[in-house]
Short mmCIF file of C-alpha atoms in Angstrom, two decimals:
data_model
loop_
_atom_site.label_atom_id
_atom_site.label_comp_id
_atom_site.label_asym_id
_atom_site.label_seq_id
_atom_site.Cartn_x
_atom_site.Cartn_y
_atom_site.Cartn_z
CA MET S 1 151.97 39.08 180.36
CA GLU S 2 148.90 38.11 179.05
CA TYR S 3 147.35 37.22 175.75
CA LEU S 4 143.64 38.12 175.17
CA LYS S 5 144.05 36.76 171.56
CA ILE S 6 146.69 34.10 170.05
CA ASN S 7 147.48 33.82 166.35
CA GLY S 8 149.25 31.24 164.15
CA THR S 9 152.57 32.18 165.42
CA HIS S 10 151.73 31.44 169.08
CA PHE S 11 150.00 28.40 168.14
CA TYR S 12 152.97 27.32 165.97
CA ASN S 13 155.29 27.83 169.04
CA MET S 14 152.97 26.09 171.40
CA VAL S 15 152.53 22.91 169.57
CA ILE S 16 156.28 22.56 168.54
CA ASN S 17 157.07 23.07 172.30
CA ALA S 18 154.58 20.51 173.09
CA SER S 19 156.14 17.91 170.63
CA ASN S 20 159.55 18.50 171.99
CA LYS S 21 158.17 17.89 175.51
CA LEU S 22 156.33 14.72 174.70
CA GLU S 23 159.52 13.49 172.86
CA GLU S 24 161.54 14.07 175.84
CA GLN S 25 159.22 12.16 178.14
CA LYS S 26 157.88 9.34 175.85
CA VAL S 27 159.88 6.74 177.76
CA PHE S 28 158.04 7.72 180.84
CA VAL S 29 154.74 7.52 179.17
CA ASN S 30 155.68 4.25 177.71
CA SER S 31 156.26 2.92 181.37
CA LEU S 32 152.74 3.57 182.27
CA ASN S 33 151.38 0.90 180.00
CA VAL S 34 149.19 -1.32 182.16
CA PHE S 35 150.88 -4.52 181.09
CA PRO S 36 154.38 -4.87 182.52
CA VAL S 37 155.80 -6.12 179.36
CA PRO S 38 158.63 -4.60 177.40
CA ASP S 39 156.69 -3.39 174.40
CA GLY S 40 154.61 -0.64 175.93
CA ASP S 41 154.39 2.12 173.22
CA THR S 42 151.81 4.61 173.95
CA GLY S 43 154.51 7.39 174.43
CA THR S 44 156.36 6.40 171.15
CA ASN S 45 153.11 6.35 169.19
CA MET S 46 151.91 9.53 170.50
CA SER S 47 155.32 11.14 170.06
CA MET S 48 155.81 9.89 166.63
CA THR S 49 152.31 10.93 165.47
CA PHE S 50 152.80 14.44 166.88
CA ARG S 51 156.35 14.72 165.46
CA ALA S 52 154.79 14.01 161.97
CA ALA S 53 152.23 16.75 162.57
CA VAL S 54 154.80 19.46 163.64
CA THR S 55 157.10 18.51 160.77
CA GLU S 56 154.19 19.30 158.30
CA ILE S 57 154.11 22.95 159.77
CA GLU S 58 157.84 23.48 160.26
CA GLY S 59 158.88 26.76 158.69
CA MET S 60 155.42 27.99 157.98
CA SER S 61 155.55 31.92 158.24
CA THR S 62 151.70 32.40 158.19
CA THR S 63 150.16 34.11 161.32
CA SER S 64 146.69 32.37 160.49
CA ILE S 65 145.93 29.98 163.44
CA GLY S 66 143.43 28.38 161.09
CA GLU S 67 146.13 27.52 158.46
CA ILE S 68 148.47 26.39 160.91
CA SER S 69 146.10 24.12 162.73
CA LYS S 70 144.76 22.82 159.59
CA LYS S 71 148.24 21.70 158.21
CA LEU S 72 149.05 20.22 161.69
CA ALA S 73 145.91 18.21 161.55
CA LYS S 74 146.79 16.91 158.25
CA GLY S 75 150.06 15.88 159.45
CA ALA S 76 148.85 14.10 162.44
CA LEU S 77 146.29 12.25 160.32
CA MET S 78 148.94 10.74 157.86
CA GLY S 79 151.40 10.23 160.69
CA ALA S 80 149.01 8.43 163.15
CA ARG S 81 150.41 5.43 164.83
CA GLY S 82 148.72 3.04 167.21
CA ASN S 83 145.19 3.67 168.64
CA SER S 84 146.58 6.51 170.95
CA GLY S 85 148.12 8.27 167.89
CA VAL S 86 144.97 8.00 165.84
CA ILE S 87 142.83 9.31 168.66
CA LEU S 88 145.34 12.18 169.03
CA SER S 89 145.32 12.82 165.37
CA GLN S 90 141.49 13.18 165.68
CA VAL S 91 141.90 15.56 168.63
CA PHE S 92 143.83 18.06 166.59
CA ARG S 93 141.49 17.37 163.67
CA GLY S 94 138.69 18.58 165.74
CA ILE S 95 140.81 21.63 167.10
CA ALA S 96 141.63 22.50 163.49
CA LYS S 97 137.78 22.45 162.85
CA GLY S 98 137.13 24.94 165.68
CA LEU S 99 139.83 27.18 164.54
CA GLU S 100 139.07 27.01 160.91
CA ASP S 101 139.57 30.25 158.77
CA LYS S 102 140.49 32.12 161.64
CA GLU S 103 143.56 34.71 161.64
CA GLU S 104 143.41 34.78 165.61
CA VAL S 105 141.24 33.54 168.37
CA ASN S 106 140.25 34.73 172.05
CA SER S 107 140.15 32.58 174.99
CA LEU S 108 136.55 31.51 174.31
CA GLU S 109 137.08 30.75 170.61
CA PHE S 110 140.23 28.69 171.64
CA ALA S 111 138.37 26.95 174.50
CA ASN S 112 135.58 26.07 172.08
CA SER S 113 138.28 24.36 169.69
CA LEU S 114 139.40 22.20 172.54
CA LEU S 115 136.05 20.82 172.88
CA GLU S 116 135.56 20.38 169.25
CA GLY S 117 138.87 18.30 169.71
CA SER S 118 136.97 16.21 172.23
CA ARG S 119 133.95 15.52 170.01
CA SER S 120 136.21 14.56 167.13
CA ALA S 121 138.03 12.11 169.27
CA TYR S 122 135.03 10.40 170.68
CA LYS S 123 133.59 9.98 167.32
CA ALA S 124 136.67 8.09 166.07
CA VAL S 125 136.14 5.36 168.79
CA MET S 126 133.36 2.89 168.35
CA ARG S 127 133.04 2.07 172.07
CA PRO S 128 134.65 4.93 174.17
CA THR S 129 136.15 4.09 177.46
CA GLU S 130 136.33 6.56 180.31
CA GLY S 131 139.62 6.80 182.26
CA THR S 132 141.56 7.07 179.15
CA ILE S 133 142.93 10.03 176.90
CA LEU S 134 139.24 10.54 175.72
CA THR S 135 138.27 11.51 179.41
CA ILE S 136 141.15 13.92 179.52
CA ILE S 137 140.42 15.72 176.27
CA ARG S 138 136.64 15.89 177.14
CA THR S 139 137.34 17.31 180.56
CA ALA S 140 139.86 19.81 179.19
CA GLY S 141 137.41 20.91 176.59
CA GLU S 142 134.56 21.26 179.21
CA SER S 143 136.67 22.98 181.68
CA ALA S 144 138.04 25.30 178.90
CA VAL S 145 134.45 26.45 177.88
CA LYS S 146 133.40 27.01 181.53
CA SER S 147 136.28 28.91 182.37
CA ARG S 148 135.84 32.81 182.98
CA HIS S 149 139.49 33.81 182.11
CA THR S 150 139.75 36.06 179.09
CA ASP S 151 143.61 35.64 179.01
CA VAL S 152 144.50 32.56 176.99
CA ILE S 153 147.59 31.82 179.41
CA SER S 154 145.41 31.70 182.45
CA LEU S 155 142.89 29.73 180.23
CA MET S 156 145.55 27.10 179.59
CA GLU S 157 146.88 27.05 183.15
CA GLU S 158 143.36 26.22 184.37
CA VAL S 159 142.98 23.47 181.76
CA CYS S 160 146.15 21.81 182.64
CA LEU S 161 145.39 21.71 186.32
CA HIS S 162 142.05 20.51 185.86
CA SER S 163 143.42 17.84 183.44
CA GLU S 164 146.07 16.71 185.84
CA ASN S 165 143.53 16.42 188.52
CA ILE S 166 141.43 14.28 186.24
CA LEU S 167 144.37 12.26 185.09
CA ASN S 168 145.09 11.41 188.86
CA LYS S 169 141.52 10.10 189.11
CA THR S 170 141.85 7.69 186.08
CA PRO S 171 142.91 4.66 188.47
CA GLU S 172 139.40 5.18 190.11
CA MET S 173 137.58 5.09 186.76
CA LEU S 174 139.32 1.90 185.28
CA PRO S 175 140.25 -0.98 187.89
CA VAL S 176 142.84 -2.23 185.67
CA LEU S 177 144.92 0.97 186.22
CA LYS S 178 144.21 0.96 189.91
CA LYS S 179 145.74 -2.70 189.94
CA ALA S 180 148.78 -1.61 188.08
CA LYS S 181 149.18 1.41 190.20
CA VAL S 182 149.42 3.77 187.19
CA VAL S 183 147.57 6.49 185.49
CA ASP S 184 146.50 6.28 181.87
CA ALA S 185 149.41 6.42 179.50
CA GLY S 186 147.46 8.17 176.78
CA GLY S 187 146.14 10.77 179.15
CA MET S 188 149.48 11.50 180.50
CA GLY S 189 150.75 11.87 176.91
CA LEU S 190 147.90 14.36 176.22
CA LEU S 191 148.66 16.28 179.57
CA ILE S 192 152.25 16.64 178.58
CA ILE S 193 151.26 18.11 175.28
CA LEU S 194 148.73 20.49 177.07
CA LYS S 195 151.45 21.59 179.39
CA GLY S 196 153.99 22.14 176.85
CA MET S 197 151.57 24.35 174.88
CA TYR S 198 150.83 26.26 178.01
CA GLU S 199 154.62 26.66 178.92
CA ALA S 200 155.44 28.03 175.40
CA LEU S 201 152.64 30.66 175.74
CA LYS S 202 153.43 31.70 179.31
CA ASN S 203 157.30 31.94 178.75
CA ASP S 204 157.01 33.23 175.08
CA ILE S 205 159.28 30.40 173.88
CA LYS S 206 160.31 30.54 170.24
CA ALA S 207 160.22 26.72 169.72
CA LYS S 208 162.34 24.65 167.25
CA ILE S 209 161.89 20.86 166.71
CA ILE S 210 164.38 19.08 168.46
CA SER S 211 166.18 15.99 167.03
CA SER S 212 164.39 12.69 167.51
CA GLU S 213 166.03 9.31 168.88
CA ALA S 214 163.64 7.56 166.56
CA ASN S 215 164.99 5.79 163.42
CA SER S 216 163.24 6.28 160.18
CA VAL S 217 160.82 3.36 159.65
CA GLU S 218 160.42 3.63 156.04
CA SER S 219 161.16 0.40 154.32
CA PHE S 220 162.93 0.20 151.05
CA ALA S 221 164.01 -2.30 148.49
CA PRO S 222 167.69 -2.86 147.81
CA ALA S 223 169.05 -0.23 145.40
CA SER S 224 171.65 -3.00 144.03
CA SER S 225 168.72 -5.22 143.28
CA ILE S 226 167.74 -2.95 140.14
CA GLU S 227 169.72 -1.42 137.22
CA GLU S 228 169.36 2.29 136.37
CA ALA S 229 167.64 1.28 133.16
CA ASP S 230 164.62 -0.30 135.23
CA ILE S 231 163.54 3.14 136.34
CA THR S 232 161.22 4.02 133.69
CA PHE S 233 160.14 7.41 135.27
CA GLY S 234 162.88 9.35 136.53
CA TYR S 235 161.56 12.02 138.78
CA CYS S 236 159.95 11.44 142.12
CA THR S 237 157.41 14.49 142.35
CA GLU S 238 155.38 15.32 145.48
CA PHE S 239 153.46 18.39 146.30
CA PHE S 240 150.11 19.49 147.94
CA VAL S 241 147.37 21.38 145.95
CA LEU S 242 145.60 23.90 148.24
CA GLY S 243 142.04 24.54 146.87
CA LYS S 244 138.33 23.98 147.54
CA ASN S 245 136.22 21.39 145.59
CA ILE S 246 138.95 19.70 143.86
CA SER S 247 137.68 16.51 142.10
CA VAL S 248 140.57 14.04 143.37
CA GLU S 249 139.21 11.44 140.97
CA ASN S 250 139.22 13.69 137.77
CA PHE S 251 142.75 14.97 138.78
CA ARG S 252 143.95 11.25 139.35
CA ASN S 253 142.66 10.27 135.87
CA GLU S 254 144.57 13.39 134.38
CA LEU S 255 147.86 12.59 135.77
CA GLU S 256 147.65 8.73 135.21
CA PRO S 257 149.00 8.82 131.66
CA HIS S 258 152.02 10.69 132.87
CA GLY S 259 153.80 8.39 135.46
CA ASP S 260 153.47 5.52 137.83
CA SER S 261 153.64 4.81 141.68
CA MET S 262 150.93 7.40 141.92
CA ILE S 263 149.13 8.71 145.12
CA VAL S 264 146.59 11.37 144.97
CA VAL S 265 144.66 11.69 148.21
CA GLY S 266 142.30 14.27 149.15
CA ILE S 267 142.05 15.66 152.72
CA GLU S 268 139.61 18.49 153.24
CA ASP S 269 140.81 21.45 151.11
CA ALA S 270 144.09 19.87 150.23
CA VAL S 271 145.13 17.22 147.85
CA LYS S 272 148.38 15.26 148.31
CA VAL S 273 150.09 14.33 145.16
CA HIS S 274 153.12 11.68 144.79
CA ILE S 275 153.95 10.62 141.29
CA HIS S 276 157.11 9.21 139.32
CA THR S 277 157.21 10.96 136.07
CA ASN S 278 159.50 12.06 133.30
CA ASP S 279 157.93 15.53 133.13
CA PRO S 280 157.42 16.99 136.53
CA GLY S 281 156.91 20.54 134.81
CA LEU S 282 153.77 19.18 133.03
CA VAL S 283 152.33 17.47 136.16
CA LEU S 284 152.72 20.75 138.21
CA SER S 285 151.16 22.82 135.38
CA LYS S 286 148.06 20.68 135.47
CA ALA S 287 148.04 20.95 139.37
CA VAL S 288 148.38 24.80 139.52
CA LYS S 289 145.16 25.21 137.59
CA LEU S 290 143.31 23.69 140.44
CA GLY S 291 144.81 25.72 143.26
CA GLU S 292 147.81 26.89 145.19
CA LEU S 293 150.95 24.51 145.25
CA SER S 294 152.83 23.76 148.47
CA LYS S 295 155.64 21.53 149.63
CA ILE S 296 156.89 20.87 146.18
CA LYS S 297 159.61 18.27 146.14
CA ILE S 298 161.22 16.62 142.93
CA ASP S 299 164.07 14.28 143.11
CA ASN S 300 165.98 12.75 140.30
CA MET S 301 165.73 9.05 141.14
CA ARG S 302 168.29 7.83 138.60
CA GLU S 303 170.87 10.34 140.08
CA GLN S 304 169.86 9.08 143.55
CA HIS S 305 170.19 5.43 142.55
CA ARG S 306 173.92 6.15 141.57
CA HIS S 307 174.56 7.86 144.85
CA ILE S 308 172.95 5.31 147.19
CA LEU S 309 174.33 2.03 146.23
CA HIS S 310 177.13 2.47 148.70
CA GLU S 311 174.63 3.44 151.25
CA GLU S 312 172.40 0.37 151.17
CA ALA S 313 171.76 -0.30 154.61
CA GLN S 314 170.75 3.20 155.31
CA PHE S 315 168.42 3.95 152.41
CA ASN S 316 167.73 0.43 151.04
CA GLY S 317 166.08 1.76 147.90
CA ASN S 318 162.70 3.21 147.59
CA GLU S 319 159.34 2.53 145.98
CA ALA S 320 161.03 3.38 142.65
CA ALA S 321 162.96 0.20 142.94
CA GLN S 322 159.74 -1.94 141.50
CA THR S 323 160.81 -3.83 138.40
CA LYS S 324 159.45 -3.33 134.94
CA GLU S 325 157.52 -6.70 135.37
CA GLU S 326 155.90 -5.51 138.56
CA LYS S 327 154.93 -2.24 136.97
CA ASN S 328 153.48 -3.76 133.89
CA GLU S 329 151.71 -6.64 135.45
CA GLU S 330 147.92 -6.89 135.05
CA LYS S 331 145.67 -6.09 137.81
CA LYS S 332 145.02 -9.03 140.02
CA LYS S 333 141.74 -9.84 141.89
CA TYR S 334 143.31 -10.04 145.32
CA GLY S 335 146.35 -8.50 147.23
CA PHE S 336 147.43 -8.80 150.65
CA ILE S 337 149.25 -6.50 153.22
CA SER S 338 150.32 -7.81 156.60
CA VAL S 339 152.37 -6.28 159.52
CA ALA S 340 154.74 -8.49 161.44
CA MET S 341 158.01 -8.24 163.34
CA GLY S 342 160.57 -11.10 162.87
CA ASP S 343 162.41 -12.09 159.61
CA GLY S 344 160.95 -15.79 160.29
CA ILE S 345 157.38 -14.58 160.67
CA LYS S 346 157.81 -12.17 157.71
CA ASN S 347 158.88 -15.01 155.54
CA ILE S 348 156.02 -17.17 156.45
CA PHE S 349 153.59 -14.48 155.41
CA GLU S 350 155.31 -13.87 152.23
CA ASP S 351 155.55 -17.83 151.38
CA PHE S 352 151.56 -17.65 151.77
CA GLY S 353 151.58 -14.85 149.03
CA VAL S 354 151.28 -11.84 150.99
CA ASP S 355 152.50 -8.89 148.71
CA PHE S 356 153.77 -6.59 151.19
CA VAL S 357 154.75 -7.24 154.91
CA ILE S 358 155.19 -3.86 156.80
CA GLU S 359 157.77 -4.51 159.47
CA GLY S 360 156.18 -3.38 162.89
CA GLY S 361 153.93 -4.69 165.40
CA GLN S 362 154.55 -4.34 169.22
CA THR S 363 157.08 -1.20 169.75
CA MET S 364 156.67 0.02 166.32
CA ASN S 365 153.24 0.45 165.03
CA PRO S 366 153.23 1.49 161.25
CA SER S 367 151.58 4.94 160.53
CA THR S 368 148.61 5.54 158.52
CA GLN S 369 150.87 6.79 155.84
CA ASP S 370 153.07 3.53 155.86
CA ILE S 371 149.91 1.47 155.58
CA LEU S 372 148.58 3.84 152.67
CA ASP S 373 151.96 3.64 150.88
CA SER S 374 151.82 -0.14 150.87
CA ILE S 375 148.25 -0.18 149.57
CA ASN S 376 149.47 2.08 146.66
CA LYS S 377 152.05 -0.40 145.73
CA ILE S 378 149.49 -3.32 145.00
CA ASN S 379 147.84 -3.61 141.65
CA ALA S 380 144.68 -5.38 142.80
CA GLU S 381 141.01 -5.00 142.68
CA ASN S 382 140.44 -6.00 146.31
CA ILE S 383 143.42 -5.69 149.19
CA PHE S 384 143.21 -7.08 152.46
CA VAL S 385 145.06 -5.62 155.25
CA LEU S 386 145.99 -7.78 158.23
CA PRO S 387 147.08 -5.43 161.14
CA ASN S 388 147.90 -8.56 163.53
CA ASN S 389 147.79 -6.29 166.41
CA LYS S 390 144.89 -4.64 168.22
CA ASN S 391 146.87 -1.09 168.35
CA ILE S 392 147.21 -1.18 164.45
CA ILE S 393 143.46 -1.57 163.57
CA MET S 394 142.51 2.03 163.88
CA ALA S 395 145.40 3.10 161.46
CA ALA S 396 144.58 0.40 158.98
CA ASN S 397 141.19 1.63 158.90
CA GLN S 398 142.05 5.27 158.81
CA ALA S 399 144.34 4.35 155.62
CA ALA S 400 141.48 2.49 153.96
CA GLU S 401 139.37 5.76 154.32
CA LEU S 402 141.96 7.89 152.44
CA THR S 403 142.12 5.68 149.29
CA ASP S 404 139.64 5.04 146.40
CA LYS S 405 140.82 1.29 146.27
CA ASN S 406 138.65 -1.54 147.84
CA ILE S 407 140.39 -2.05 151.14
CA ILE S 408 139.14 -4.71 153.45
CA VAL S 409 140.73 -4.53 156.89
CA ILE S 410 140.36 -7.88 158.62
CA PRO S 411 140.63 -7.13 162.39
CA THR S 412 143.38 -9.54 163.22
CA LYS S 413 144.80 -8.89 166.64
CA THR S 414 147.66 -11.42 166.68
CA ILE S 415 150.19 -12.98 164.45
CA PRO S 416 148.62 -16.32 164.53
CA GLN S 417 145.19 -14.90 163.61
CA GLY S 418 146.87 -13.20 160.65
CA ILE S 419 148.54 -16.40 159.51
CA THR S 420 145.18 -18.34 159.77
CA CYS S 421 143.48 -15.84 157.77
CA VAL S 422 146.02 -16.18 154.70
CA THR S 423 146.10 -20.04 154.90
CA ILE S 424 142.28 -20.39 154.77
CA PHE S 425 141.98 -17.80 151.93
CA ASP S 426 140.68 -19.35 148.68
CA ALA S 427 141.33 -17.15 145.57
CA GLU S 428 138.75 -19.06 143.70
CA THR S 429 135.95 -18.07 146.21
CA GLY S 430 134.13 -14.75 146.04
CA LEU S 431 135.01 -11.51 148.15
CA GLU S 432 132.31 -11.83 150.56
CA GLU S 433 132.83 -15.38 151.22
CA ASN S 434 136.60 -14.98 151.94
CA VAL S 435 135.96 -11.89 154.21
CA GLU S 436 133.38 -13.99 156.08
CA ALA S 437 135.45 -16.91 156.37
CA MET S 438 138.41 -15.00 157.53
CA LYS S 439 136.60 -13.19 160.22
CA GLN S 440 134.93 -16.51 161.47
CA SER S 441 138.49 -18.20 161.61
CA ILE S 442 139.90 -15.61 164.03
CA ALA S 443 137.48 -17.00 166.60
CA ASN S 444 138.94 -20.50 166.38
CA VAL S 445 142.57 -19.20 167.12
CA SER S 446 143.71 -18.92 170.72
CA THR S 447 147.03 -17.06 170.97
CA GLY S 448 149.56 -17.10 173.63
CA GLN S 449 152.62 -15.30 174.29
CA VAL S 450 155.83 -15.49 176.49
CA THR S 451 157.80 -12.43 177.67
CA TYR S 452 159.27 -10.96 180.60
CA ALA S 453 158.16 -8.26 183.17
CA VAL S 454 159.62 -4.87 183.14
CA ARG S 455 158.51 -3.88 186.40
CA ASP S 456 157.07 -5.06 189.76
CA THR S 457 153.21 -4.92 189.85
CA GLU S 458 150.00 -7.08 190.83
CA MET S 459 147.82 -8.09 188.06
CA ASP S 460 144.99 -10.88 187.35
CA GLY S 461 145.53 -11.71 191.08
CA LYS S 462 149.18 -12.48 190.34
CA ASN S 463 152.33 -10.76 192.08
CA ILE S 464 154.68 -9.90 189.46
CA ASN S 465 158.37 -8.92 189.91
CA GLU S 466 160.64 -7.22 187.37
CA GLY S 467 162.48 -9.97 185.29
CA ASP S 468 159.73 -12.57 185.86
CA ILE S 469 158.92 -14.76 182.67
CA LEU S 470 155.15 -14.09 181.92
CA GLY S 471 152.86 -16.46 180.02
CA ILE S 472 149.99 -14.49 178.33
CA VAL S 473 146.93 -16.06 176.92
CA GLU S 474 144.29 -13.97 175.04
CA GLY S 475 145.76 -10.70 176.51
CA LYS S 476 145.62 -11.91 180.18
CA ILE S 477 148.46 -13.11 182.30
CA SER S 478 148.04 -16.74 182.80
CA GLN S 479 151.54 -17.95 184.29
CA VAL S 480 154.33 -16.40 185.98
CA GLY S 481 157.65 -18.29 186.32
CA SER S 482 161.27 -18.30 185.77
CA ASP S 483 161.84 -20.43 182.89
CA ILE S 484 160.59 -19.65 179.27
CA TYR S 485 160.20 -23.27 178.30
CA ASP S 486 158.19 -24.27 181.39
CA VAL S 487 156.15 -21.27 181.11
CA CYS S 488 155.45 -21.91 177.43
CA GLN S 489 154.36 -25.60 178.02
CA SER S 490 152.11 -24.35 180.74
CA ILE S 491 150.24 -21.80 178.67
CA ILE S 492 149.93 -24.40 175.91
CA ILE S 493 148.33 -27.00 178.40
CA ASN S 494 145.93 -24.16 179.53
CA MET S 495 145.06 -23.49 175.92
CA CYS S 496 144.21 -27.05 174.80
CA ASN S 497 140.96 -28.64 175.05
CA GLU S 498 139.38 -31.92 173.68
CA ASP S 499 138.49 -30.03 170.42
CA SER S 500 142.00 -28.54 169.77
CA GLU S 501 143.74 -29.91 166.79
CA LEU S 502 146.69 -27.87 165.84
CA ILE S 503 149.62 -26.58 168.12
CA THR S 504 151.75 -23.87 166.30
CA ILE S 505 155.02 -22.42 168.04
CA PHE S 506 156.85 -19.47 166.94
CA TYR S 507 160.04 -19.19 168.80
CA GLY S 508 161.95 -15.71 168.94
CA GLU S 509 165.46 -14.31 169.40
CA GLY S 510 165.95 -15.47 173.08
CA ALA S 511 164.94 -19.21 172.36
CA ASP S 512 167.44 -22.19 172.27
CA GLU S 513 166.55 -24.30 169.26
CA ILE S 514 167.74 -27.58 171.12
CA LYS S 515 165.39 -26.59 174.02
CA VAL S 516 162.53 -25.87 171.69
CA LYS S 517 162.91 -29.21 170.05
CA LEU S 518 162.71 -30.83 173.64
CA LEU S 519 159.66 -28.77 174.27
CA VAL S 520 157.91 -29.98 171.18
CA GLU S 521 158.76 -33.47 172.00
CA ALA S 522 157.31 -33.22 175.42
CA LEU S 523 154.02 -31.78 173.81
CA GLU S 524 154.00 -34.50 171.15
CA GLU S 525 154.08 -37.09 173.97
CA LYS S 526 151.30 -35.45 175.90
CA TYR S 527 149.16 -34.75 173.02
CA PRO S 528 149.57 -37.76 170.37
CA ASP S 529 146.31 -36.87 168.71
CA LYS S 530 147.24 -33.23 167.85
CA ASP S 531 149.43 -31.79 164.94
CA ILE S 532 152.30 -29.86 166.58
CA GLN S 533 154.57 -27.46 164.40
CA SER S 534 157.29 -25.07 165.38
CA TYR S 535 158.87 -22.19 163.42
CA ASN S 536 161.77 -19.82 163.92
CA GLY S 537 160.00 -16.62 163.91
CA LYS S 538 162.78 -14.56 165.03
CA GLN S 539 160.62 -11.96 166.71
CA PRO S 540 162.06 -9.60 169.40
CA LEU S 541 160.93 -9.21 172.90
CA TYR S 542 158.64 -12.42 172.74
CA TYR S 543 160.34 -15.71 173.46
CA PHE S 544 157.31 -17.50 172.22
CA ILE S 545 154.31 -16.74 170.23
CA VAL S 546 151.97 -19.88 170.17
CA SER S 547 148.63 -20.61 168.85
CA VAL S 548 146.14 -23.55 169.49
CA GLU S 549 143.44 -24.05 166.95
#
């Protein structure tokens, strides 16, 4: 069998099969993360991103490869999680650009779309690093356009073989991979996708999305916390408007009098709409004047409220659960969104006035859509987003680009950096002054973490065995030991200098409060001139998160 051309049906089966393969192998991809800690999440992020993408095209009957790829790219964009997920979404955004307006494509046209995917991915990264997923998509695109194959199956086979060969060379490109004795995790995820696409075409697979082990990460307010009468607008209405040159701002202004909790976001030739309204028909009649309607979904929230009270733990409410007071409040000058994991840390952010704390961080990076949903819930002129994780910053920036609100992403990479930012924020000071002060404060915070090793490796000149306790300072392994309290004390001593004034300890789920107290007392005796604080962060995986300022 050979395919001189492929259409939307072929591409549909290719990407769904690829998504299934990545879902099956995400744990393996996670295991390739360089750091031998229990929060490796590259495979999870890529799988959840791609799962959101293929869910967007599920059930589409069109044979146009341009339409399928466009929908797929939109789903990936909104579902992107972590740096690897954001880069993957840009890969498929570029591929969609290369396949735009095409019913079917030959091998050269498909090869060019892969190269376009590479270009799009590189544009998304400020300082591209070779030996990563970027290298794999670039060399995949380059090998594809150089290929002499007219059969798309043969083309994909050649691309997969070349990509695997390059992936096996990534340890030579990045010393950190060589030391850890792994290939690049993101590159492996992309190779699995390419192989899944090839397999579907070669074996003529009619793919269906397999069920995922991942739980929904939507965060809801308790249904029992509101009365049915509090639901001012009863119908949650969602749909897409497909059309060219739609003025998102004008359409948003037209819909505003007819509901609340409104999201109107334009993505290329489509507009995504979410609104709570009492007249869905009126909203749809206005929308249909602008273009073709797709994915229409209308839910009676009052009826849902009556049915979900007994399923609180599963559904935990929805964004319609805002109280009347929240809905009617005047727009404030500043709002805050933070990402955190651990009830104790979440409570700290809330105590400092953060409007929404998105549950996530290591192991569960929120998606672009998760961040965008939180942005939409805040009625403020300026909204700060604190990612508190280097792997969430790209998704936060992507969400900021998809809204007309003034979003300021402060590039916090750790929980202590985020907490410091909210503590030094001054509501009486101007926006630019606050932004500058918060960015400067990040440099004054040194962060340490205590966790455990999930595999044997050698890193930063240290031999590490599975189960060892690791003390990490500013992203590098500083201590290897067997006792979490000894390791914690050691990294704090290494972090302190004569200018240090404040030591803060957030202890997690695996820590003993009595032993934490003894640790604090030992530090107070050693550093009588420093202020030492401890909080029960209740965070998973990390016995301690510490900061020195």
